[in-house]
Each structure stands twice: as C-alpha cells, then as structure tokens.
mmCIF file of C-alpha atoms in Angstrom:
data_model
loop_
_atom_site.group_PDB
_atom_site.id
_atom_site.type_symbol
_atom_site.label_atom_id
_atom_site.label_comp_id
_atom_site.label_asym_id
_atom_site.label_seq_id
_atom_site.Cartn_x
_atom_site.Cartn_y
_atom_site.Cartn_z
ATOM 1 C CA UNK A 1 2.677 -41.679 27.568
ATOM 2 C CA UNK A 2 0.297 -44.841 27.023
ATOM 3 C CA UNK A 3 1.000 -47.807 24.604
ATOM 4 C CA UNK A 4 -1.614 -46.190 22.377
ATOM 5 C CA UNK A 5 -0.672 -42.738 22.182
ATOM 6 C CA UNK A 6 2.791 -44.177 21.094
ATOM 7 C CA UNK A 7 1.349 -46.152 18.238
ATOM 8 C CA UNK A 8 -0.739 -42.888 17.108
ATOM 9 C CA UNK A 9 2.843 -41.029 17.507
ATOM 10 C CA UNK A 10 4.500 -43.365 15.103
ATOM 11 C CA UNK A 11 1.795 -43.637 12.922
ATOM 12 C CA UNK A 12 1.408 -39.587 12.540
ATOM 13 C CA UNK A 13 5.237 -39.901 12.222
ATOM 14 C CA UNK A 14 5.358 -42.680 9.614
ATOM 15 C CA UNK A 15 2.393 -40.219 7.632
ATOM 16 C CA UNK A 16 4.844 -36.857 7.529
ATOM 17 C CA UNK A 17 7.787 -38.937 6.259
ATOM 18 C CA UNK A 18 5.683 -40.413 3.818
ATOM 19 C CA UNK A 19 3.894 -36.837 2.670
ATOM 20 C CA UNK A 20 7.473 -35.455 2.915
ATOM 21 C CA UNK A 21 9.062 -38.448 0.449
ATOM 22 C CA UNK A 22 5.785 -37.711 -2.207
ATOM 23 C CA UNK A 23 6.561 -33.947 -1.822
ATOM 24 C CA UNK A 24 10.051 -34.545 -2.773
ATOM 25 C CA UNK A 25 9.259 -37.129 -5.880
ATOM 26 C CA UNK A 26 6.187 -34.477 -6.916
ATOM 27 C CA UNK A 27 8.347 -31.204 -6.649
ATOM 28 C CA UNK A 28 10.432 -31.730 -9.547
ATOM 29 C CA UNK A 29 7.823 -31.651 -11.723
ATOM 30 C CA UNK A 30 5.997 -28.824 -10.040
ATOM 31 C CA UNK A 31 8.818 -26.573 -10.962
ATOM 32 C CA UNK A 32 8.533 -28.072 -14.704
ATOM 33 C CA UNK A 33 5.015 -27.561 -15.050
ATOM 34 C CA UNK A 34 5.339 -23.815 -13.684
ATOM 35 C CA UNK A 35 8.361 -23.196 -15.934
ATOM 36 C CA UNK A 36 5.969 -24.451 -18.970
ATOM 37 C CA UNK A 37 3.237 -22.333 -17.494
ATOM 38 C CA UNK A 38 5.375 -19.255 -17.689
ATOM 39 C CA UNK A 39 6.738 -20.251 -20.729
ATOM 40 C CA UNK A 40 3.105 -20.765 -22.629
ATOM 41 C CA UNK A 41 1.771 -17.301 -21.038
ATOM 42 C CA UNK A 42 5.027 -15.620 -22.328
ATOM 43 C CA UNK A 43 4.717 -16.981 -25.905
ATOM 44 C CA UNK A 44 0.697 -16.155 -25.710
ATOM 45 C CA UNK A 45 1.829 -12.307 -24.790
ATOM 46 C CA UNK A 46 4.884 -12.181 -27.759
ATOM 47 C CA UNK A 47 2.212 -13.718 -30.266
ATOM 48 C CA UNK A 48 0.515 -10.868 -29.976
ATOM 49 C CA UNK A 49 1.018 -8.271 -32.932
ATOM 50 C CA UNK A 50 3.403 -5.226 -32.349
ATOM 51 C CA UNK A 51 2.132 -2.652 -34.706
ATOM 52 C CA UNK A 52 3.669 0.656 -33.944
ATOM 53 C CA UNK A 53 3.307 3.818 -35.951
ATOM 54 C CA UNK A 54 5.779 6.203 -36.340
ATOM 55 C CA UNK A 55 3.924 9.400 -37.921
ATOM 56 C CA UNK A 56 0.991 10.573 -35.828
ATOM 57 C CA UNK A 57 -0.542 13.912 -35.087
ATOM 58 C CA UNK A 58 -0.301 14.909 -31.335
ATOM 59 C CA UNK A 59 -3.645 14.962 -29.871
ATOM 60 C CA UNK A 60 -2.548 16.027 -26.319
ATOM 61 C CA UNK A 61 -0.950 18.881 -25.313
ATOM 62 C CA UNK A 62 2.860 17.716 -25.271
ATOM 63 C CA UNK A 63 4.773 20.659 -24.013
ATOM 64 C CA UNK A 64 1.882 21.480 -20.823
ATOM 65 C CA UNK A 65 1.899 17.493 -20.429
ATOM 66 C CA UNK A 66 5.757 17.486 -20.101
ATOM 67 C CA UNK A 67 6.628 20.833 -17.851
ATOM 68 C CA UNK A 68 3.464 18.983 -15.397
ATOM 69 C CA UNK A 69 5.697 15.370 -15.643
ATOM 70 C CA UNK A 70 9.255 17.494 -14.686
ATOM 71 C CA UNK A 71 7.541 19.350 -12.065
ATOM 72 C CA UNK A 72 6.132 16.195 -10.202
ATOM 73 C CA UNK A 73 9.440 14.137 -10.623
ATOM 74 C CA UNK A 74 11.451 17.545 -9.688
ATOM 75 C CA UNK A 75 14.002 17.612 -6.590
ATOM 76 C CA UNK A 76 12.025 20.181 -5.088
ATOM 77 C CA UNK A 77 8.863 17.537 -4.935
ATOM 78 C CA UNK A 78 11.568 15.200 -3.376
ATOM 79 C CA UNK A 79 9.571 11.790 -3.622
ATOM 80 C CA UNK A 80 6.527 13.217 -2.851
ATOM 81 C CA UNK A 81 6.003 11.239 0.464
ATOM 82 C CA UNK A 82 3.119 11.686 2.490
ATOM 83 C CA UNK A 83 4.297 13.718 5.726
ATOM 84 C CA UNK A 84 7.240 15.185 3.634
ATOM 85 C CA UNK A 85 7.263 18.289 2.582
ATOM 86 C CA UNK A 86 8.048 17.324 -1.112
ATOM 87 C CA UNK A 87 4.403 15.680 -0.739
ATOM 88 C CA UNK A 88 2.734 19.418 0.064
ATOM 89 C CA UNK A 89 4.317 21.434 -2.924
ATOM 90 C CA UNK A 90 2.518 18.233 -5.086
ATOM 91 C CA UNK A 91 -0.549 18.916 -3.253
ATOM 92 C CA UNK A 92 -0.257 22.869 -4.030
ATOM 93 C CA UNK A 93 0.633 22.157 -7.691
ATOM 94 C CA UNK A 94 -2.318 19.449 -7.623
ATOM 95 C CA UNK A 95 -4.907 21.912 -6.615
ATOM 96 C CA UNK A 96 -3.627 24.973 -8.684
ATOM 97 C CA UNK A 97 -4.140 21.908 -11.965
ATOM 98 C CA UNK A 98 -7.464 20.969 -11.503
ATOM 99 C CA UNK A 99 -8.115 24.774 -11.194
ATOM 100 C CA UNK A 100 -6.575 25.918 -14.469
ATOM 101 C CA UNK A 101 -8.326 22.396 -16.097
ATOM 102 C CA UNK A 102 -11.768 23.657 -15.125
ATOM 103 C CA UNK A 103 -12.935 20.662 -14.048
ATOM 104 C CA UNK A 104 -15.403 20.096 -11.537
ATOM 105 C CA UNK A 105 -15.170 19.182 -8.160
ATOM 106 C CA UNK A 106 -16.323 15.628 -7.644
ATOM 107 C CA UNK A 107 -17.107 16.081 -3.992
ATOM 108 C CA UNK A 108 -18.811 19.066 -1.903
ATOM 109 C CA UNK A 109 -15.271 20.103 -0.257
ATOM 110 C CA UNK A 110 -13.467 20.734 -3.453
ATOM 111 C CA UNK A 111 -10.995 18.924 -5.230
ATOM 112 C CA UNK A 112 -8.916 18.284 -2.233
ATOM 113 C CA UNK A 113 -10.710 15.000 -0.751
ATOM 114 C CA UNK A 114 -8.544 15.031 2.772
ATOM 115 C CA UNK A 115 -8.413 11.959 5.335
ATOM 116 C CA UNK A 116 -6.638 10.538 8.456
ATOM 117 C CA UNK A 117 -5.158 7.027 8.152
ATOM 118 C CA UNK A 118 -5.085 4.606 10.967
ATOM 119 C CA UNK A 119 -1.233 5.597 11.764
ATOM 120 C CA UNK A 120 -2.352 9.475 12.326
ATOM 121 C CA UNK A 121 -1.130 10.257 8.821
ATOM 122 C CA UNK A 122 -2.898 12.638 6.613
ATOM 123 C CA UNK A 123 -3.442 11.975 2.761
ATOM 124 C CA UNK A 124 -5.247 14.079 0.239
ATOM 125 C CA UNK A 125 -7.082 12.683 -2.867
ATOM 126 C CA UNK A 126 -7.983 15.442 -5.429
ATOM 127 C CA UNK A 127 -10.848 14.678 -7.867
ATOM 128 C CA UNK A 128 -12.575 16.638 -10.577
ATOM 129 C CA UNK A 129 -14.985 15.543 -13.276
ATOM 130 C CA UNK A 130 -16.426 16.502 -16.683
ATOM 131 C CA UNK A 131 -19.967 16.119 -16.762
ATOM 132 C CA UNK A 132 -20.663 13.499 -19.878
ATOM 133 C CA UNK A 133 -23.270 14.220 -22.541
ATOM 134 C CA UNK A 134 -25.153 11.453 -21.218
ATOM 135 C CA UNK A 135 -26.469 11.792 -17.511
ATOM 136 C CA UNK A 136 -27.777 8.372 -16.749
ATOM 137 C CA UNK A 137 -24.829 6.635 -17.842
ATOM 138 C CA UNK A 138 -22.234 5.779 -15.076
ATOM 139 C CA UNK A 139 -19.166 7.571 -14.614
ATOM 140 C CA UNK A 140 -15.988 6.072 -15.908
ATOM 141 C CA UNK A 141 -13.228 7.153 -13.145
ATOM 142 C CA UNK A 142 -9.444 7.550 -14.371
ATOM 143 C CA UNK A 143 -6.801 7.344 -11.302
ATOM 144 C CA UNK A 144 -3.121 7.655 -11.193
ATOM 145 C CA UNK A 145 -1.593 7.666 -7.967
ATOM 146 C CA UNK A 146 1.101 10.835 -7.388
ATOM 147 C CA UNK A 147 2.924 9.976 -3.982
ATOM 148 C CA UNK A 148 5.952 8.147 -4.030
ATOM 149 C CA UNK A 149 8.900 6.925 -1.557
ATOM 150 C CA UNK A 150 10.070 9.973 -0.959
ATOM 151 C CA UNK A 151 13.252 10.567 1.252
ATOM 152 C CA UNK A 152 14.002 7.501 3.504
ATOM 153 C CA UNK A 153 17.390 6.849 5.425
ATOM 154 C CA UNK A 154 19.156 10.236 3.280
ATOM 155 C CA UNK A 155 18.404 9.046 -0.246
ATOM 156 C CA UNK A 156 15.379 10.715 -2.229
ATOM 157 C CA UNK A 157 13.434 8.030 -4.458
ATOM 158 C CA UNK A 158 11.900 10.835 -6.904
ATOM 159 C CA UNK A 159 9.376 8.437 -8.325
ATOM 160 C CA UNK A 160 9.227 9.747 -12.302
ATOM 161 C CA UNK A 161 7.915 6.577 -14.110
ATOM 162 C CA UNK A 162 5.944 5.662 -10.701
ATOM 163 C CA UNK A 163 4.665 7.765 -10.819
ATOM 164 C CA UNK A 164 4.664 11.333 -12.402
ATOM 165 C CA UNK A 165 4.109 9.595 -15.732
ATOM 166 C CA UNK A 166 0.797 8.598 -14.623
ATOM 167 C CA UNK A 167 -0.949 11.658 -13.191
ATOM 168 C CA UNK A 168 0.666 14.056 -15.868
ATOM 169 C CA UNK A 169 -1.095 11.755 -17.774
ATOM 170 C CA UNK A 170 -3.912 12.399 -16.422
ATOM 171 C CA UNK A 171 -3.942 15.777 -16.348
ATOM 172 C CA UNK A 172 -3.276 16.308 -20.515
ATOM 173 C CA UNK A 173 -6.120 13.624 -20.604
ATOM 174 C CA UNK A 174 -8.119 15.391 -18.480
ATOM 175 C CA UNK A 175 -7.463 18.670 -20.680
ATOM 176 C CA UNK A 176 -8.189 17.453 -24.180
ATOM 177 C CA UNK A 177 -11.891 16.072 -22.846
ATOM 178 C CA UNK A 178 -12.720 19.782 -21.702
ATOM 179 C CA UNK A 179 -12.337 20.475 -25.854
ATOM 180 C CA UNK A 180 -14.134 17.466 -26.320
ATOM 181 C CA UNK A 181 -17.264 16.602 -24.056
ATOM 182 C CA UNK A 182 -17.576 12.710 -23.670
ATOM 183 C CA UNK A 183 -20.717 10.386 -23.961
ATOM 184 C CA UNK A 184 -20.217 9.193 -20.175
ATOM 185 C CA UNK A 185 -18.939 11.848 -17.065
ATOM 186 C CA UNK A 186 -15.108 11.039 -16.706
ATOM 187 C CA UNK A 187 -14.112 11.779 -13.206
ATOM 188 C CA UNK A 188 -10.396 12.193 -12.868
ATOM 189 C CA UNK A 189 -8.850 11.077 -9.257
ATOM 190 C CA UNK A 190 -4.883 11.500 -8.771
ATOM 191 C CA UNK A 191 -4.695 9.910 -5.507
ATOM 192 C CA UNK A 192 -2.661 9.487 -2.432
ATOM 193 C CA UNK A 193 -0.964 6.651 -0.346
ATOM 194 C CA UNK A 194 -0.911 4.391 -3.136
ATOM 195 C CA UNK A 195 2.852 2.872 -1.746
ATOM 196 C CA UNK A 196 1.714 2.668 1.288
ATOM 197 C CA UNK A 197 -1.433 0.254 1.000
ATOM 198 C CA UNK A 198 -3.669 1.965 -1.385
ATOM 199 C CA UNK A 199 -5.216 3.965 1.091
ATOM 200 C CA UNK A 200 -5.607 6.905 -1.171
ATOM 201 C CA UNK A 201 -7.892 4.971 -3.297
ATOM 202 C CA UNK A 202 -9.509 3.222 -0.447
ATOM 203 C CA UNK A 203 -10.676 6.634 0.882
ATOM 204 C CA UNK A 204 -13.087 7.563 -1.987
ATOM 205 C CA UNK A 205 -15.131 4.675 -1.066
ATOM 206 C CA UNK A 206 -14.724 4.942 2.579
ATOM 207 C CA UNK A 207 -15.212 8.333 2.401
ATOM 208 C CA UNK A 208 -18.457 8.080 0.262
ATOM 209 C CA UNK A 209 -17.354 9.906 -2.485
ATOM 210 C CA UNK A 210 -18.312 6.940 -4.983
ATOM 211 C CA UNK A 211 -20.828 3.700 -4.432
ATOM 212 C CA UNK A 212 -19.633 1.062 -7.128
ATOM 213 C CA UNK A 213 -22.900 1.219 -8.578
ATOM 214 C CA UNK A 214 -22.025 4.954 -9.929
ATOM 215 C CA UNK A 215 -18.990 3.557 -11.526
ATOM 216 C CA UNK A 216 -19.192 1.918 -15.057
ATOM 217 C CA UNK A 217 -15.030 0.846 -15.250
ATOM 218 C CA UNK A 218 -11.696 2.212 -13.853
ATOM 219 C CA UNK A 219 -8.601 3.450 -15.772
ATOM 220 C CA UNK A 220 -5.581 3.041 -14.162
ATOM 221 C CA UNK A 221 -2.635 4.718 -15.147
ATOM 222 C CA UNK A 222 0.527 3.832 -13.244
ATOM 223 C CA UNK A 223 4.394 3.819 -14.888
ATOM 224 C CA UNK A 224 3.656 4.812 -18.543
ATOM 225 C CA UNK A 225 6.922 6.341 -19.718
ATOM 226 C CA UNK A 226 10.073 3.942 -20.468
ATOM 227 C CA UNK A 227 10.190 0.374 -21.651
ATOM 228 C CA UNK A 228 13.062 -0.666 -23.615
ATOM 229 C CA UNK A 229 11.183 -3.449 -25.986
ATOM 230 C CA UNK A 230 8.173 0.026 -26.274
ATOM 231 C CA UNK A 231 5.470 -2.143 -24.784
ATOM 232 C CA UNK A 232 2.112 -0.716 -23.033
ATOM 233 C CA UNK A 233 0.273 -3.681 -21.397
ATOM 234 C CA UNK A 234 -3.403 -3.591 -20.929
ATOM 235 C CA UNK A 235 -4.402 -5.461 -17.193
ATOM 236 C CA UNK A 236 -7.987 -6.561 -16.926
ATOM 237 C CA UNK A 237 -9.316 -7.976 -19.812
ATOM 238 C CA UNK A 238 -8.827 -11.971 -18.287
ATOM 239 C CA UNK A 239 -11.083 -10.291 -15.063
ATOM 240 C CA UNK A 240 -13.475 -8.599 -17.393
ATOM 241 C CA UNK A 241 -13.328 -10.517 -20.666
ATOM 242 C CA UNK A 242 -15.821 -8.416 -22.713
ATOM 243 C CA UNK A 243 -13.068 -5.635 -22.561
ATOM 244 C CA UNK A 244 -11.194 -7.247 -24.851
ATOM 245 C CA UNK A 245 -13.249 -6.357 -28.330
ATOM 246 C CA UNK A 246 -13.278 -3.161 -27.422
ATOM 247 C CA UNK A 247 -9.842 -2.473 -26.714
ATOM 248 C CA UNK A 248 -8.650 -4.883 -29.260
ATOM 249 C CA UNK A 249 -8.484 -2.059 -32.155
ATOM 250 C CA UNK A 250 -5.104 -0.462 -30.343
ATOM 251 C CA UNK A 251 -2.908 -3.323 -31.541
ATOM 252 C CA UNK A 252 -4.245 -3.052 -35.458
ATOM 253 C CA UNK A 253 -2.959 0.499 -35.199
ATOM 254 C CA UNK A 254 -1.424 1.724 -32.214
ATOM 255 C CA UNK A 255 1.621 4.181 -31.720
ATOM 256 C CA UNK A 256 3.111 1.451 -29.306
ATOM 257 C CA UNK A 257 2.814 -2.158 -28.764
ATOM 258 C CA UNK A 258 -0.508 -2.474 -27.063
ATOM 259 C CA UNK A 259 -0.262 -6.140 -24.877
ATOM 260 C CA UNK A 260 -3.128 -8.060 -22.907
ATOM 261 C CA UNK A 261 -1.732 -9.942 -20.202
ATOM 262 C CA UNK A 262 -0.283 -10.187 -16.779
ATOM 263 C CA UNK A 263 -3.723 -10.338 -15.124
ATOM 264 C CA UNK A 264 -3.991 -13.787 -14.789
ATOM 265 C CA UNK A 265 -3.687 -16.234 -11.607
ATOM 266 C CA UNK A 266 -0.798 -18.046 -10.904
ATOM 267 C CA UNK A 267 -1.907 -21.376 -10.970
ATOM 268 C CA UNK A 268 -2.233 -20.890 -14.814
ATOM 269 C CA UNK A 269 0.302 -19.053 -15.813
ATOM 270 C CA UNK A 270 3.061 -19.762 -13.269
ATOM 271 C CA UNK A 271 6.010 -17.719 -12.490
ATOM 272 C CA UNK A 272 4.303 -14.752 -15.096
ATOM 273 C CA UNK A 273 3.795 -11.846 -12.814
ATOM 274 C CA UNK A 274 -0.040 -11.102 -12.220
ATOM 275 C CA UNK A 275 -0.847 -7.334 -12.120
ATOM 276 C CA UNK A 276 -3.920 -7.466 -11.377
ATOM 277 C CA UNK A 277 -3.222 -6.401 -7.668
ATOM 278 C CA UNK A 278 -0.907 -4.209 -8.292
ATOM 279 C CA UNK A 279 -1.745 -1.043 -7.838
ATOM 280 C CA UNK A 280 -4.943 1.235 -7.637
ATOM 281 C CA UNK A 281 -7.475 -0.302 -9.941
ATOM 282 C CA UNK A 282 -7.366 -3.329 -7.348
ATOM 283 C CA UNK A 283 -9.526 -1.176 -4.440
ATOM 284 C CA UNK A 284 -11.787 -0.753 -7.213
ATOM 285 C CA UNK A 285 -11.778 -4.515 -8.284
ATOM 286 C CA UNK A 286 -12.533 -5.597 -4.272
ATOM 287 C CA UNK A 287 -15.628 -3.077 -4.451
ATOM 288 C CA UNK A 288 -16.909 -4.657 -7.504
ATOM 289 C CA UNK A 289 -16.025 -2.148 -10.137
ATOM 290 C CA UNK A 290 -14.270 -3.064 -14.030
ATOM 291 C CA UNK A 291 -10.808 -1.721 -14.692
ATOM 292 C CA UNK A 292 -8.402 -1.629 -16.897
ATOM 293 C CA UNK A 293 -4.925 -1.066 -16.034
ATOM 294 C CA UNK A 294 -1.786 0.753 -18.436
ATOM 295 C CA UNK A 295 0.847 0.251 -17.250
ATOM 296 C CA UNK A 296 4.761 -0.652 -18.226
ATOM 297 C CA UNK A 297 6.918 -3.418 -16.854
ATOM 298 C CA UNK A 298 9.511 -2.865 -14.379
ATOM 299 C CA UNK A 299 12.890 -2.195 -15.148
ATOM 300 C CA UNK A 300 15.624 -1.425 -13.506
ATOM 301 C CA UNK A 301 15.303 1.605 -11.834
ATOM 302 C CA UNK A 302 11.892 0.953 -9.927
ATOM 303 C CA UNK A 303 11.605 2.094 -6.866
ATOM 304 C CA UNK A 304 15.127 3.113 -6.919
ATOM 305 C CA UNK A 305 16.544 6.614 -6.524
ATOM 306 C CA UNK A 306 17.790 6.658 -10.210
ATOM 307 C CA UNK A 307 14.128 6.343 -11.656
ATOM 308 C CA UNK A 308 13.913 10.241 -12.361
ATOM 309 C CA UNK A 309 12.880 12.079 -15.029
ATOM 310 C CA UNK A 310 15.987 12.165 -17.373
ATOM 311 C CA UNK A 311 16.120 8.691 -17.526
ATOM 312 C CA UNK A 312 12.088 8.782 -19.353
ATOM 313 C CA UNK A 313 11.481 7.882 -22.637
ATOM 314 C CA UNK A 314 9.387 11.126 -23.408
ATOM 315 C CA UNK A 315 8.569 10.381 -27.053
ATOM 316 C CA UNK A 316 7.376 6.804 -26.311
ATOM 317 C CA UNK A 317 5.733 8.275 -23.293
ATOM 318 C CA UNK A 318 3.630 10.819 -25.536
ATOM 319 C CA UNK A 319 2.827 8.053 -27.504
ATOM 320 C CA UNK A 320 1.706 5.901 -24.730
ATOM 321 C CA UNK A 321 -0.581 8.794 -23.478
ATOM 322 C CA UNK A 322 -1.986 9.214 -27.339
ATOM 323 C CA UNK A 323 -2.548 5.597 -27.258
ATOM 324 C CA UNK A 324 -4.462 5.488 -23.788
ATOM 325 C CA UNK A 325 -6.638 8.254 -25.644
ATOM 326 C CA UNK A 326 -7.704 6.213 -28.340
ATOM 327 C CA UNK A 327 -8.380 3.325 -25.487
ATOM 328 C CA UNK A 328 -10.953 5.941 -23.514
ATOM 329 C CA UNK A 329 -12.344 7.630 -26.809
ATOM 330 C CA UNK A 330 -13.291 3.260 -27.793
ATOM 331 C CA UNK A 331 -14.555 2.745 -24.064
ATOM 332 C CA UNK A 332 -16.372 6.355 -24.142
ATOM 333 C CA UNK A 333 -18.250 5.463 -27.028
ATOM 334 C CA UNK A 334 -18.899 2.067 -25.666
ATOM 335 C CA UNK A 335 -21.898 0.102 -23.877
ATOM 336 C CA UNK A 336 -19.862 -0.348 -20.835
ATOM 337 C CA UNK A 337 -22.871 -2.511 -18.947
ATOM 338 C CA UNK A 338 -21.803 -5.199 -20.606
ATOM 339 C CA UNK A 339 -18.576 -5.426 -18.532
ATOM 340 C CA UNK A 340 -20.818 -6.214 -15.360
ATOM 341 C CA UNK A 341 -22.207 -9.210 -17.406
ATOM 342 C CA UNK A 342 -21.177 -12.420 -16.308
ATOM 343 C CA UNK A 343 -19.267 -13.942 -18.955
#
C-alpha cells in the first residue's frame, strides 16, 4: 500500500471515530426528543373528548351480526388460513352471505373474485355492491379482511378480533344499507391474504376490478371488538386532513370514544405507533385512493391463539359497529371530492 493510500486510510479512519464520538454525544438526546415526541402525540390523543352514550337504539341487526362473528371465529373455521381447510368453510359461508344480503356482484364472475399468488397459493376476494342513488358519484368501498393465521406448528390462532369483528361488521353494515339506499354506491369487499402481504386487497386492482379513479374513499374495518379503556380510533385524517370535519361529529356524541390518531410519521410523533400501514386501507393509499381506518389497539391476545370469540367485548363491539354507521351515514351524505384536494 502507497504512502498516500495510508494517509487517506487514517484520515477515513480518524472521520468514523469522529462520526462515531458525535453519534454517541447526539444519541442521548435523540432518545429524549423521541420520548417527548411520544409523549406530546399521546397527550394530543387523551385531550381528545371521550363522550360515550350509554342508551341507544340498535340500528344493526345484533343477533344476525353476532351468530355471523361466532361462526367466523368458530373452531370449525380454524384460523381461516388460506390453503387450510378452515379457510374454505369461510369461503362457503362468505358466498352463501352476500347471497342472502342481495347485494350485487361487483365483478362479472360473481362475488367470488379468485386469484393465484406468486407462491402458487389461491385466495378469494368476495365483493358485492349497492347501487347508490347517485350514479356519477364514485363508489365508496368498505373492506375487512377475513383470513387469519390459522393452524401453524399444532396451535390454531382463531383470529376473532382480527378479524371476524371486522367482516361481520361488514356484513350487518352491508344489510342495514339494503333498507336504506345510500347517496353514493357502497361496494363491500371482505378480502383475502391480508396476513400474508395484503395480497387480497392488492388483487382488486391487479385484477381490474377497481381503477382509483372509481373510488371516492376506503373504509377499513379491522379489530373492532375489545379494548379495555372502550376506544375506536379513526386512521387517516393526518393523510387526508379534510376528513376530519366530517367525522368530527362522532366524538360530540358517540356510543364509544371516537380517537384521531396513530396515522402520523415517526419523525413527529416518535415511538407512537403509526397505523397508517397497517393493514388493508394501505393498498388503497399506494394507488392513490382516501381511507379511513377503525380499528382498536392491540392487546394482549393479538395474534395469539387466545384471541377468540369469548374473550370479545360484544356490547362495546355493537356499539363500535353503530358508531362506524353514523361515520358512513356523515361520509355518505358528504362531498367526498374534496378529500382528493390538496390541502
């Protein structure tokens, strides 16, 4: 090695321990100014009001939308795993649903919106829609994803918060807007492979059922039934700020407390968890398309064998699915172009 190279060696060397010592000295306060971050983004969430009512008449049907949340978390539907057969008797119950809801089928096949994935697995999306009052406006699409862990190494993960909660959701949602025709067309889309990269979700597009264009704003619904402080937090409104006033009436007078939050970056908000790539509703974010996201925190039985359905909170979970009616019946009646307007 020449004289020169040597010199550059000890000089690159000399730079690292340098960058190394300034690392050290900065970190300190790194972790400080994160903490404070987290701290700031926590207090912002708590400030915000917790009205909850207690005396409300049932809009949804409770006892249909509970038998459809059993059945989906059930040991028969074992996890409901794509490739297992817990994940075909969800399929068959899927399709015999969106029969006896009389929607319509979104796409020419059906409801049953089958692909291959790039492992030679097979998923099936099923999607249905009622037709809105008003043609030209775009569609607003409400997913909840019904595939789960299923069984892996002897141990079934029966998924009942994540997420049965969601798609029986979706399905008493889907069944009150028959008996009341909305402004816009709602398609409803309970959708595979959501555990295993979104792929479900990833398919519509691929699979042309929807161009972003059609779409006006996504509703997510993923893990809706148990939170021990009775929180429902609403994910999108930092992405899509003119969502805010019009979801803003649920915390006045909501059955639950209704929270805004956990959708934003980390570099300003620090160690707070950011949602906002969570689940479904992010496909739909990458292809340019609005969403808003219900969904609970995680507690202690995610993705854990003991998250089944005995362990729900079904009366906050009825309320949570009364109070994401009230959020689509405010959006429905909406000018939803305005969330495509750069803020």
């Amino acid at each position: 090695m020449s004289l020169s190279i040597r010199r550059s060696s000890r000089l690159l060397l000399s730079t690292a321990a340098i960058g190394l010592v300034l690392v050290a000295a900065i970190w300190p306060f790194y972790q400080v100014s994160q903490q404070q971050l987290a701290k700031a983004e926590q207090a912002r969430i708590d400030a915000q009001p917790d009205v909850s009512r207690s005396d409300y008449q049932p809009r949804l049907d409770q006892l249909q939308q509970t038998a459809d949340f059993s059945t989906l978390a059930s040991t028969e539907m074992a996890g409901r795993r794509p490739g297992q057969p817990g994940s075909d008797l969800a399929r068959d119950f899927l399709q015999r649903r969106f029969s006896e809801l009389g929607l319509v089928p979104a796409g020419s096949d059906g409801f049953r919106q089958a692909y291959q994935t790039d492992d030679n697995g097979a998923g099936v999306n099923f999607v249905g829609k009622i037709n809105g009052a008003e043609t030209q406006l775009a569609a607003i699409v409400i997913t909840a994803h019904y595939d789960h862990l299923g069984v892996h190494q002897g141990r079934m993960y029966p998924g009942s918060d994540d997420n049965a909660s969601g798609v029986a959701a979706l399905l008493a949602l889907a069944t009150y807007f028959q008996a009341h025709p909305p402004r816009h067309t709602l398609i409803f889309a309970a959708v595979d492979h959501e555990e295993q990269g979104m792929r479900g979700s990833q398919q519509l597009f691929d699979g042309k059922l929807f161009k972003p264009e059609q779409l006006a704003l996504n509703v997510n619904l993923d893990m809706l039934s148990r939170d021990s402080k009775a929180r429902l937090f609403a994910v999108g409104t930092y992405q899509h700020p003119a969502l805010l006033p019009l979801l803003q009436p649920l915390q006045q007078d909501s059955l639950v407390a209704v929270k805004f939050g956990h959708d934003r970056p980390a570099s300003l908000v620090g160690q707070t968890q950011d949602w906002s790539s969570a689940s479904d509703h992010a496909v739909f974010a990458r292809h340019g398309v609005p969403f808003v996201y219900f969904g609970v925190p995680d507690h202690p039985d995610y993705h854990q064998p003991t998250d089944t359905f005995e362990r729900a909170d079904v009366d906050f979970y009825h309320k949570v699915s009364d109070t994401i009616l009230t959020a689509l019946l405010l959006l429905d009646s909406a000018d939803l172009a305005l969330l495509r307007t750069k803020e």
